[in-house]
GROMACS .gro file of N, CA and C in nm:
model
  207
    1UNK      N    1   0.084  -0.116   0.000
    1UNK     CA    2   0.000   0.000   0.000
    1UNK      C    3   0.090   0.124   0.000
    2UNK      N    4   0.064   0.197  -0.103
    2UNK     CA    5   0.130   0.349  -0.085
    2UNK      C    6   0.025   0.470  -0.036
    3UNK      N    7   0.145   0.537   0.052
    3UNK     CA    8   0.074   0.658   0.128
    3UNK      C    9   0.077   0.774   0.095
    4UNK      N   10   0.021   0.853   0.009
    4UNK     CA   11   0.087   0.991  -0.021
    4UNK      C   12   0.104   1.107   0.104
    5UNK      N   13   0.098   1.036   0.229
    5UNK     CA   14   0.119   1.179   0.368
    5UNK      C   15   0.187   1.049   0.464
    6UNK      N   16   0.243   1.178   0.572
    6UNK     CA   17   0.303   1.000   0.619
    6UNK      C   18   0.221   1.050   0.775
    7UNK      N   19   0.130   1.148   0.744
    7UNK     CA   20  -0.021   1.100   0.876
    7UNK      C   21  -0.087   1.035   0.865
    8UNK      N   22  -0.083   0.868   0.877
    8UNK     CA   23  -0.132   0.769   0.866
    8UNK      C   24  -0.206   0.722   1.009
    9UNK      N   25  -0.338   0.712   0.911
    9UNK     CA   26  -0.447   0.658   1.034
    9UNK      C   27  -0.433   0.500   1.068
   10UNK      N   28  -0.442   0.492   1.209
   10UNK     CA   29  -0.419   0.355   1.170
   10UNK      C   30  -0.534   0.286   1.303
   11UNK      N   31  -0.618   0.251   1.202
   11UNK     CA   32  -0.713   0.200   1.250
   11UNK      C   33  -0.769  -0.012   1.225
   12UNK      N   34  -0.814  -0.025   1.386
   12UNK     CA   35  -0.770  -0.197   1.359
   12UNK      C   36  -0.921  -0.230   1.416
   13UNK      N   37  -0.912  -0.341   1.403
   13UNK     CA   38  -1.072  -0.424   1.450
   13UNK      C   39  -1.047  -0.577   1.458
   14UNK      N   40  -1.128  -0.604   1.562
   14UNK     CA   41  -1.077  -0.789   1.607
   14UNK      C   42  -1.255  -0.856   1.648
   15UNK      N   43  -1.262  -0.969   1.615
   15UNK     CA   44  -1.359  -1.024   1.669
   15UNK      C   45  -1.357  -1.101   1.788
   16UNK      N   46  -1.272  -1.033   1.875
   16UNK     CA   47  -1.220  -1.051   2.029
   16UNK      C   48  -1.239  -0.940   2.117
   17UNK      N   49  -1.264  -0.934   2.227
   17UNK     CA   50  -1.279  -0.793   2.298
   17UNK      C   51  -1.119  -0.768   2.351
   18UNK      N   52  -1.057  -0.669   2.301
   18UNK     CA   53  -0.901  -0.639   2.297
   18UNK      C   54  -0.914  -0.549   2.421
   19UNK      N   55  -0.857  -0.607   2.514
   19UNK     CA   56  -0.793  -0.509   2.625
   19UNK      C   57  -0.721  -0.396   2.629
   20UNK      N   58  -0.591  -0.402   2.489
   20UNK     CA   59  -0.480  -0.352   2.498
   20UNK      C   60  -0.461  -0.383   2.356
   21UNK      N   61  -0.428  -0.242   2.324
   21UNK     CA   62  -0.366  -0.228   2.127
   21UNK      C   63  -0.238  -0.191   2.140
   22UNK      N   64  -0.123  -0.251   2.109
   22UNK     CA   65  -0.030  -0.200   2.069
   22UNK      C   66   0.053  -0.176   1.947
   23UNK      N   67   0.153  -0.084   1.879
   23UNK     CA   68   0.186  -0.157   1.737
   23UNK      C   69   0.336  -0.073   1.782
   24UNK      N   70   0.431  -0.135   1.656
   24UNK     CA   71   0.577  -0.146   1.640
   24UNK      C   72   0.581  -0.148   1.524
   25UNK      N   73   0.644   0.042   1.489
   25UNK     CA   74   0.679   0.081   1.328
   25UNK      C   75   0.843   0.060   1.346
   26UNK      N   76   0.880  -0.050   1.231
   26UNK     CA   77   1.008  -0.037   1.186
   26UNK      C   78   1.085  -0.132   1.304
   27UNK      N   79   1.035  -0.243   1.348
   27UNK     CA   80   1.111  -0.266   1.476
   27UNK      C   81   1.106  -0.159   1.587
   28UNK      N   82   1.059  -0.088   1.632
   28UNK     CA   83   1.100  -0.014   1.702
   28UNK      C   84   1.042  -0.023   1.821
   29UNK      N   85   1.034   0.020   1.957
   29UNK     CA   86   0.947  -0.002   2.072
   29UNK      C   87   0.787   0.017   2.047
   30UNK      N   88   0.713  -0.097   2.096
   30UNK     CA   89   0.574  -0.115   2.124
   30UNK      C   90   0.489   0.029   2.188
   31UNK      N   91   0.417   0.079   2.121
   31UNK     CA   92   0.328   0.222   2.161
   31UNK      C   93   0.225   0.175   2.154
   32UNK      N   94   0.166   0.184   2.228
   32UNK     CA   95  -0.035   0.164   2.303
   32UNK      C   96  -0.096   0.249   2.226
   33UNK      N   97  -0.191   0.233   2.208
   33UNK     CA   98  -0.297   0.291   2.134
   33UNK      C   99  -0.458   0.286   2.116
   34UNK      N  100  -0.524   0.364   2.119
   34UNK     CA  101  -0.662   0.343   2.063
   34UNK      C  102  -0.690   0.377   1.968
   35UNK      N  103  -0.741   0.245   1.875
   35UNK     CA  104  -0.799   0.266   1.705
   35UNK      C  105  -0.828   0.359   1.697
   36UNK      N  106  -0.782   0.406   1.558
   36UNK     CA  107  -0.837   0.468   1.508
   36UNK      C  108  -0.732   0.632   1.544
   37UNK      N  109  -0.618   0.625   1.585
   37UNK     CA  110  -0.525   0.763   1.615
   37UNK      C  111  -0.450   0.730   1.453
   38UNK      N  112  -0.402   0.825   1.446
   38UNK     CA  113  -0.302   0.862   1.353
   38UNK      C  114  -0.126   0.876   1.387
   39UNK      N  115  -0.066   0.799   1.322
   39UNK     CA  116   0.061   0.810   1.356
   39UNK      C  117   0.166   0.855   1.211
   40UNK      N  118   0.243   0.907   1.258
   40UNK     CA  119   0.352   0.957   1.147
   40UNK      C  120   0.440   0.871   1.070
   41UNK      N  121   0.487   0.856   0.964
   41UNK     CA  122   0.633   0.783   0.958
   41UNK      C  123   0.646   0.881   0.833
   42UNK      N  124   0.797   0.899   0.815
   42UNK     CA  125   0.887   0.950   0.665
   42UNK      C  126   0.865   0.883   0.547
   43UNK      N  127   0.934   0.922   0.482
   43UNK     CA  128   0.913   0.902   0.330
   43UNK      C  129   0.984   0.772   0.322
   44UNK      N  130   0.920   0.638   0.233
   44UNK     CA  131   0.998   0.486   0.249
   44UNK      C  132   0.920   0.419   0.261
   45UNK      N  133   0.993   0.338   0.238
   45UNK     CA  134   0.931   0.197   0.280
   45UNK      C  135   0.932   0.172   0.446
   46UNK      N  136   0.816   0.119   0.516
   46UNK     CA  137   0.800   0.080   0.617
   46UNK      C  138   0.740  -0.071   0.664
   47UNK      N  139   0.742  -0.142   0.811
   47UNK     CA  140   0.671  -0.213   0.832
   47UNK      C  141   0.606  -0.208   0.935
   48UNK      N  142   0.485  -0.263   0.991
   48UNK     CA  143   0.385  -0.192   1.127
   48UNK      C  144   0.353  -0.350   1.175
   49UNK      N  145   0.369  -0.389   1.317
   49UNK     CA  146   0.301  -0.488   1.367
   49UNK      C  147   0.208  -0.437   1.422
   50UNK      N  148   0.091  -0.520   1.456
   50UNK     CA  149  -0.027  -0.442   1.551
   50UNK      C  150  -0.025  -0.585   1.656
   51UNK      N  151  -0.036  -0.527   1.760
   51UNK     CA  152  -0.061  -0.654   1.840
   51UNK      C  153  -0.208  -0.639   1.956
   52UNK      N  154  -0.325  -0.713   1.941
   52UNK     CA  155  -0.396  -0.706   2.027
   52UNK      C  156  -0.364  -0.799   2.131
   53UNK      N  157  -0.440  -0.751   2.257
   53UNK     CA  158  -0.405  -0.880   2.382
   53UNK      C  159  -0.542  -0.859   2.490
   54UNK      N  160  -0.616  -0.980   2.505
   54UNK     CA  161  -0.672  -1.024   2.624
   54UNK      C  162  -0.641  -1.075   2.711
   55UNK      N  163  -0.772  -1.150   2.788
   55UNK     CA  164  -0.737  -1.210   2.897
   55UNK      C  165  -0.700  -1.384   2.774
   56UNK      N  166  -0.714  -1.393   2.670
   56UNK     CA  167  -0.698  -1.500   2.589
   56UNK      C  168  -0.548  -1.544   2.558
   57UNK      N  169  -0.513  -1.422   2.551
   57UNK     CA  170  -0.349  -1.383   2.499
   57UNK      C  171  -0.307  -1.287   2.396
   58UNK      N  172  -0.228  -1.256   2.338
   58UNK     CA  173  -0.182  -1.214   2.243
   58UNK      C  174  -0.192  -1.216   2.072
   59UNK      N  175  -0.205  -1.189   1.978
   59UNK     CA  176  -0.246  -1.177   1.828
   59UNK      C  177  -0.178  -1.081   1.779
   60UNK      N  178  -0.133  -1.097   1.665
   60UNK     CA  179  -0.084  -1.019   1.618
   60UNK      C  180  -0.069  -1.039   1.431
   61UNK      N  181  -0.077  -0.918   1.408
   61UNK     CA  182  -0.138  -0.867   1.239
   61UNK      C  183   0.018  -0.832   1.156
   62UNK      N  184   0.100  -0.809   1.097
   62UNK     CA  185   0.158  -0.765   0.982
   62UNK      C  186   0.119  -0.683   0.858
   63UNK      N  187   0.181  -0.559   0.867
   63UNK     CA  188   0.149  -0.515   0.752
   63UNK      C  189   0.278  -0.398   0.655
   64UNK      N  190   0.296  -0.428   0.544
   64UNK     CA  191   0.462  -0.364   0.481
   64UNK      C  192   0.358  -0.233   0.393
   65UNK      N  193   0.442  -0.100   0.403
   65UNK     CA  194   0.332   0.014   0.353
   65UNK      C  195   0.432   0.129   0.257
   66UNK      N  196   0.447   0.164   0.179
   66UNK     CA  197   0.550   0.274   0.151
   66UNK      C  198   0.465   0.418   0.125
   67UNK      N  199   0.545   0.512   0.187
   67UNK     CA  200   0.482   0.625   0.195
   67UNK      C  201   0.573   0.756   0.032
   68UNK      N  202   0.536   0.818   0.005
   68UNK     CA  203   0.563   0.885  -0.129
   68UNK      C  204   0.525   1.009  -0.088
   69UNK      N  205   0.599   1.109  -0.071
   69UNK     CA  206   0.541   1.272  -0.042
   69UNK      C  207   0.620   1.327  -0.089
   0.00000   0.00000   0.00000
C-alpha cells in the first residue's frame, strides 16, 4: 500500500474484545494505542506490527506500507 502523507491513520478491528492495542513501526518499541489515532512515519518503505491482547493472549497482524510525499 502506498501513502501519499506519512499521517497515517491507523485503525484496527478484532472479533475478540481487545484489552490492549499495541503496534511497532520499523522494529521499534511497542506504543499503546486506541484505534483509530493517527501516527507519522517518513518518506519509504516501512513495516507496522499491531498486536492485540486479552485475557486469551496475544495476536498479532503484519502489515509492509510505503509512503511517497
Amino acid at each position: 500500500h502506498t501513502y501519499a502523507s506519512g499521517n497515517i491513520l491507523l485503525n484496527t478491528t478484532s472479533n475478540q474484545n481487545i484489552s490492549n492495542w499495541f503496534y511497532s513501526l520499523d522494529n521499534s518499541t511497542n506504543h499503546s494505542f486506541v484505534p483509530g489515532i493517527f501516527f507519522n512515519a517518513s518518506n519509504g518503505s516501512h513495516f507496522i506490527i499491531v498486536y492485540g491482547n486479552n485475557s486469551n493472549g496475544t495476536g498479532s497482524a503484519n502489515l509492509s506500507f510505503f509512503v511517497n510525499f
